[in-house]
Amino acid sequence: MMDHFVLDFSLTCGNIDFSRMHHPNYSRGDIINPSVRDLVADKVQLVRARGR
Amino acid sequence: MAVDEAIAAISGQQGQLPTVRVYGWRPAAISIGYSQGVRETVDVRKCARLGIPLVRRLTGGRAVFHDEEVTYSVIAGKGCLGSGSSVLEIYKRIGQALVLSLERLGIRACLRRTASRGAEWGGARGLAPCFSSVGRYEVMVGRRKVVGSAQRWIEGAVLQHGSLLIGEGHLQIARLLPHGETDEREKMTQELREKTISLGALLSRQVSYAEVASALFFGFQEALQVRLVPGQLRFEEETVARRLVRERYGRQEWTLRR
């Protein structure tokens, strides 16, 4: 199995920066949950199975 | 959260081989279980003052403070995580992958089938955070939990989330209890210390995100008997994820709905 293990850790994929998105339901003054729009998944790595 | 749900919706159809993601959280944040009452779980205003985001997971379980840890998600079509297809069997299969991952890091862990969630925790009005509750197949080192996991089935797909503790960041949830008295917070911290242990503590050294990620991919590949290769989000998955953020995960109405 290890022969097929070809991960490249410099690869970041599937990391959408949601902080850049427009949220019509939020404004800068919103203090209830202010930073959810700035929350991102960090150092994301995604792998998919390609056969057994 | 949105990306994991989007992958489950688009690619996690019946018979689909697994997709595995690992990620950290920036900034540190709290995830709330799908059915949890947020105001009974954490002090929402205090989180806001401290700049700690709250998100509601698609998976169940209890609150987790995501800091100094690595989160994994596994999404697969039903029937692709072993011959069985029950919740318990999939917990076991993924648990075996986690045990192999830990072994790769030099940690001897075991799978324990245990009582229902929260059964062992009596403090803080039953508000036990995810890591202090023990249920289904849990990955344990001795009598302490090193991984917290939760599972959700969505039509033809199964999604399981979990976090591997690198350090003690998860303990911070105790200071965010709602209306918590100091004694109660200290009791929760103590119980979390007794029932959980981090990879750093087990190995007596700093553990990096990259080595845990590498070990996870190794463990999943071996236990699930699949060949895993780097991938990226498909256009349809990204489109659905963005919609889910707009309609659900990015909305406080969704996060605070209970």
Coordinates of C-alpha atoms in Angstrom, one line a residue:
Chain A
M1 CA 0.0 0.0 0.0
M2 CA 2.8 2.4 0.8
D3 CA 4.0 2.3 -2.7
H4 CA 1.0 4.2 -3.7
F5 CA 1.1 6.8 -0.9
V6 CA 2.0 9.9 -2.9
L7 CA 0.8 12.8 -0.7
D8 CA 2.4 16.1 -1.3
F9 CA 2.2 18.2 1.8
S10 CA 2.8 21.4 0.1
L11 CA -0.5 20.9 -1.5
T12 CA -3.4 22.8 0.0
C13 CA -6.7 22.2 -1.7
G14 CA -10.3 22.6 -0.9
N15 CA -9.5 25.6 1.3
I16 CA -12.1 28.2 0.6
D17 CA -11.5 31.5 2.2
F18 CA -15.0 32.2 3.4
S19 CA -13.8 35.5 4.9
R20 CA -14.0 37.0 1.5
M21 CA -17.6 36.1 1.0
H22 CA -20.4 38.5 1.4
H23 CA -22.8 37.7 4.2
P24 CA -26.0 39.7 3.8
N25 CA -27.1 38.8 7.3
Y26 CA -24.0 40.2 9.0
S27 CA -22.7 43.6 9.6
R28 CA -19.5 44.9 11.2
G29 CA -21.4 45.9 14.4
D30 CA -22.8 42.4 15.0
I31 CA -21.3 41.2 18.2
I32 CA -23.3 38.0 18.7
N33 CA -21.1 35.8 16.6
P34 CA -18.8 38.3 15.0
S35 CA -16.0 36.2 13.5
V36 CA -17.7 33.2 12.0
R37 CA -17.2 34.8 8.6
D38 CA -13.5 35.0 9.3
L39 CA -13.3 31.3 10.3
V40 CA -11.5 29.2 7.8
A41 CA -10.3 25.6 7.7
D42 CA -6.6 25.9 8.0
K43 CA -3.9 23.7 6.3
V44 CA -6.6 21.7 4.5
Q45 CA -5.6 18.5 2.8
L46 CA -8.0 16.5 0.8
V47 CA -7.5 13.0 -0.5
R48 CA -9.8 10.7 -2.4
A49 CA -9.8 7.0 -2.7
R50 CA -8.8 5.9 -6.2
G51 CA -9.5 2.2 -6.0
R52 CA -8.7 -0.5 -3.6
Chain B
M1 CA -18.5 22.2 7.9
A2 CA -20.0 23.4 4.7
V3 CA -17.4 21.7 2.6
D4 CA -17.8 18.4 4.4
E5 CA -21.6 18.6 3.9
A6 CA -21.1 19.5 0.2
I7 CA -18.8 16.6 -0.4
A8 CA -21.4 14.3 1.3
A9 CA -24.2 15.7 -0.9
I10 CA -22.3 15.6 -4.2
S11 CA -19.8 12.8 -3.9
G12 CA -20.8 10.7 -1.0
Q13 CA -23.4 8.8 -3.0
Q14 CA -24.1 5.1 -2.6
G15 CA -21.1 3.1 -3.5
Q16 CA -18.7 6.1 -3.6
L17 CA -15.2 5.4 -2.2
P18 CA -14.1 7.6 0.7
T19 CA -12.9 11.2 0.7
V20 CA -10.7 12.2 3.6
R21 CA -10.0 15.7 4.7
V22 CA -7.8 17.0 7.5
Y23 CA -7.7 20.6 8.7
G24 CA -7.1 22.9 11.5
W25 CA -9.2 25.9 12.6
R26 CA -8.2 29.5 12.2
P27 CA -9.0 31.2 14.5
A28 CA -9.6 28.7 17.3
A29 CA -13.3 28.1 17.4
I30 CA -16.1 26.1 19.1
S31 CA -18.2 23.6 17.2
I32 CA -21.6 22.8 18.6
G33 CA -23.3 19.5 18.0
Y34 CA -26.2 19.4 15.4
S35 CA -28.9 19.2 18.0
Q36 CA -27.3 21.0 20.9
G37 CA -28.7 24.0 22.6
V38 CA -26.0 26.6 22.1
R39 CA -26.9 28.9 25.0
E40 CA -27.0 26.0 27.4
T41 CA -23.6 24.9 26.2
V42 CA -21.4 28.0 26.1
D43 CA -21.5 31.6 27.1
V44 CA -22.3 33.1 23.6
R45 CA -21.5 36.7 24.6
K46 CA -18.2 35.8 26.2
C47 CA -17.2 33.9 23.0
A48 CA -18.1 37.0 21.1
R49 CA -16.0 39.2 23.4
L50 CA -13.0 36.9 23.1
G51 CA -13.4 36.6 19.3
I52 CA -14.1 32.9 19.4
P53 CA -16.4 31.8 16.5
L54 CA -19.2 29.4 17.0
V55 CA -20.3 27.0 14.3
R56 CA -22.9 24.2 14.3
R57 CA -21.7 20.9 13.0
L58 CA -23.7 18.6 10.8
T59 CA -22.7 15.8 13.1
G60 CA -24.1 15.3 16.5
G61 CA -22.3 15.1 19.8
R62 CA -21.3 17.9 22.1
A63 CA -19.3 21.0 22.0
V64 CA -15.6 21.0 21.1
F65 CA -13.1 23.7 21.4
H66 CA -10.9 23.4 18.3
D67 CA -7.4 24.5 19.2
E68 CA -4.1 22.5 19.2
E69 CA -5.7 19.7 17.4
V70 CA -6.2 18.2 13.9
T71 CA -9.7 17.6 12.6
Y72 CA -10.4 14.8 10.2
S73 CA -13.5 14.1 8.2
V74 CA -14.3 11.0 6.3
I75 CA -17.1 10.9 3.7
A76 CA -18.1 7.8 1.9
G77 CA -21.0 6.1 0.2
K78 CA -22.8 3.6 2.4
G79 CA -21.2 0.1 2.1
C80 CA -17.8 1.5 1.3
L81 CA -16.4 1.5 4.8
G82 CA -16.5 -2.3 5.3
S83 CA -18.9 -5.0 4.8
G84 CA -21.3 -3.8 7.4
S85 CA -23.2 -0.6 7.2
S86 CA -24.3 0.1 10.8
V87 CA -23.3 3.2 12.7
L88 CA -21.4 1.0 15.2
E89 CA -19.5 -0.9 12.5
I90 CA -18.4 2.4 10.8
Y91 CA -17.2 3.8 14.1
K92 CA -15.2 0.6 14.5
R93 CA -13.7 0.8 11.0
I94 CA -12.7 4.4 11.3
G95 CA -11.5 3.7 14.9
Q96 CA -9.2 1.1 13.5
A97 CA -7.8 3.7 11.1
L98 CA -7.2 6.0 14.0
V99 CA -5.5 3.3 16.0
L100 CA -3.2 2.6 13.0
S101 CA -2.5 6.4 12.7
L102 CA -1.5 6.6 16.3
E103 CA 0.7 3.6 16.0
R104 CA 2.4 5.3 13.1
L105 CA 3.2 8.1 15.6
G106 CA 4.5 5.7 18.1
I107 CA 1.4 5.6 20.3
R108 CA -0.2 2.4 21.4
A109 CA -4.0 3.0 21.5
C110 CA -6.9 0.7 21.5
L111 CA -10.6 0.7 20.6
R112 CA -13.0 0.4 23.4
R113 CA -16.7 -0.2 23.0
T114 CA -18.2 1.8 25.8
A115 CA -21.4 3.1 27.4
S116 CA -23.6 5.8 25.8
R117 CA -22.4 9.3 25.6
G118 CA -22.1 11.4 28.7
A119 CA -22.9 8.5 30.9
E120 CA -19.8 8.9 32.9
W121 CA -19.9 12.6 33.4
G122 CA -22.1 14.1 36.0
G123 CA -20.8 17.6 36.3
A124 CA -22.0 21.0 35.0
R125 CA -25.7 20.0 34.5
G126 CA -24.9 17.4 31.9
L127 CA -23.0 19.8 29.7
A128 CA -20.1 17.5 29.2
P129 CA -18.0 18.6 26.2
C130 CA -17.4 16.0 23.5
F131 CA -14.1 14.8 24.7
S132 CA -15.2 14.0 28.2
S133 CA -18.1 11.7 27.0
V134 CA -17.4 8.1 26.1
G135 CA -19.6 6.2 23.8
R136 CA -19.6 3.7 20.9
Y137 CA -16.1 2.7 19.8
E138 CA -13.7 5.1 21.3
V139 CA -10.0 5.4 20.7
M140 CA -8.3 5.3 24.0
V141 CA -4.9 5.3 25.5
G142 CA -5.2 3.6 28.8
R143 CA -8.5 5.0 30.2
R144 CA -8.1 8.3 28.5
K145 CA -9.5 9.6 25.2
V146 CA -7.2 11.0 22.6
V147 CA -9.8 11.4 19.7
G148 CA -13.4 12.6 19.8
S149 CA -15.6 11.6 16.9
A150 CA -19.2 12.0 15.7
Q151 CA -21.1 10.6 12.8
R152 CA -24.0 11.5 10.5
W153 CA -25.7 9.7 7.8
I154 CA -27.1 11.7 4.9
E155 CA -29.1 9.6 2.4
G156 CA -26.6 7.5 0.6
A157 CA -23.5 8.8 2.5
V158 CA -21.9 8.7 5.8
L159 CA -19.9 11.6 7.3
Q160 CA -17.7 11.2 10.4
H161 CA -15.9 14.1 12.0
G162 CA -13.3 13.8 14.7
S163 CA -10.4 15.7 16.3
L164 CA -7.0 14.4 17.5
L165 CA -5.6 16.4 20.4
I166 CA -2.1 17.7 19.8
G167 CA -2.0 19.9 23.0
E168 CA -4.4 21.0 25.7
G169 CA -6.3 23.7 23.8
H170 CA -9.5 21.8 24.2
L171 CA -9.5 22.5 27.9
Q172 CA -10.4 26.1 27.2
I173 CA -14.0 25.2 26.8
A174 CA -14.4 25.0 30.6
R175 CA -13.9 28.8 30.9
L176 CA -16.7 29.4 28.4
L177 CA -19.5 27.5 30.3
P178 CA -22.7 29.5 30.5
H179 CA -23.3 31.0 33.9
G180 CA -20.6 28.7 35.2
E181 CA -19.4 29.1 38.7
T182 CA -15.7 29.0 39.2
D183 CA -16.0 25.6 41.0
E184 CA -17.9 24.2 38.1
R185 CA -15.3 25.4 35.6
E186 CA -12.5 23.9 37.7
K187 CA -14.4 20.7 38.0
M188 CA -14.9 20.4 34.2
T189 CA -11.2 21.2 33.6
Q190 CA -10.2 18.6 36.1
E191 CA -12.5 16.0 34.5
L192 CA -11.2 16.8 31.0
R193 CA -7.7 16.4 32.2
E194 CA -8.5 13.1 33.8
K195 CA -10.4 11.7 30.8
T196 CA -8.4 13.0 27.9
I197 CA -4.7 13.1 26.9
S198 CA -2.9 14.9 24.0
L199 CA -0.4 13.4 21.6
G200 CA 2.1 15.9 22.9
A201 CA 1.7 14.6 26.4
L202 CA 1.9 11.0 25.3
L203 CA 5.1 11.6 23.3
S204 CA 6.6 14.2 25.7
R205 CA 7.4 16.5 22.8
Q206 CA 5.9 19.0 20.4
V207 CA 3.8 17.2 17.8
S208 CA 3.3 18.9 14.4
Y209 CA 0.2 19.2 12.4
A210 CA 2.0 17.8 9.4
E211 CA 3.1 14.6 11.1
V212 CA -0.4 13.9 12.4
A213 CA -1.9 14.6 9.0
S214 CA 0.6 12.2 7.4
A215 CA -0.2 9.5 10.0
L216 CA -3.9 9.9 9.5
F217 CA -3.7 9.4 5.8
F218 CA -1.5 6.3 6.4
G219 CA -4.0 4.9 8.9
F220 CA -7.1 5.5 6.7
Q221 CA -5.4 4.0 3.7
E222 CA -4.4 0.9 5.5
A223 CA -7.6 0.3 7.5
L224 CA -10.0 1.2 4.6
Q225 CA -7.8 -0.7 2.1
V226 CA -8.0 2.0 -0.4
R227 CA -5.4 4.0 -2.4
L228 CA -5.7 7.6 -1.4
V229 CA -4.4 10.3 -3.7
P230 CA -4.4 14.1 -3.3
G231 CA -7.6 15.7 -4.6
Q232 CA -9.4 19.0 -4.7
L233 CA -12.9 20.2 -4.4
R234 CA -15.0 19.6 -7.5
F235 CA -16.8 22.6 -9.0
E236 CA -20.2 21.3 -7.9
E237 CA -18.9 20.7 -4.3
E238 CA -17.5 24.2 -4.1
T239 CA -20.8 25.7 -5.4
V240 CA -22.8 23.7 -2.9
A241 CA -20.4 24.7 -0.1
R242 CA -20.7 28.4 -0.8
R243 CA -24.5 28.0 -0.9
L244 CA -24.4 26.2 2.5
V245 CA -22.3 29.0 4.0
R246 CA -24.8 31.6 2.8
E247 CA -27.9 29.7 3.8
R248 CA -26.7 27.9 6.9
Y249 CA -23.2 27.8 8.4
G250 CA -22.5 31.5 7.9
R251 CA -25.8 32.6 9.5
Q252 CA -26.2 33.2 13.2
E253 CA -29.8 32.0 12.9
W254 CA -28.5 28.6 12.1
T255 CA -25.8 28.6 14.7
L256 CA -28.0 29.9 17.5
R257 CA -31.2 28.2 16.4
R258 CA -31.4 26.1 19.5

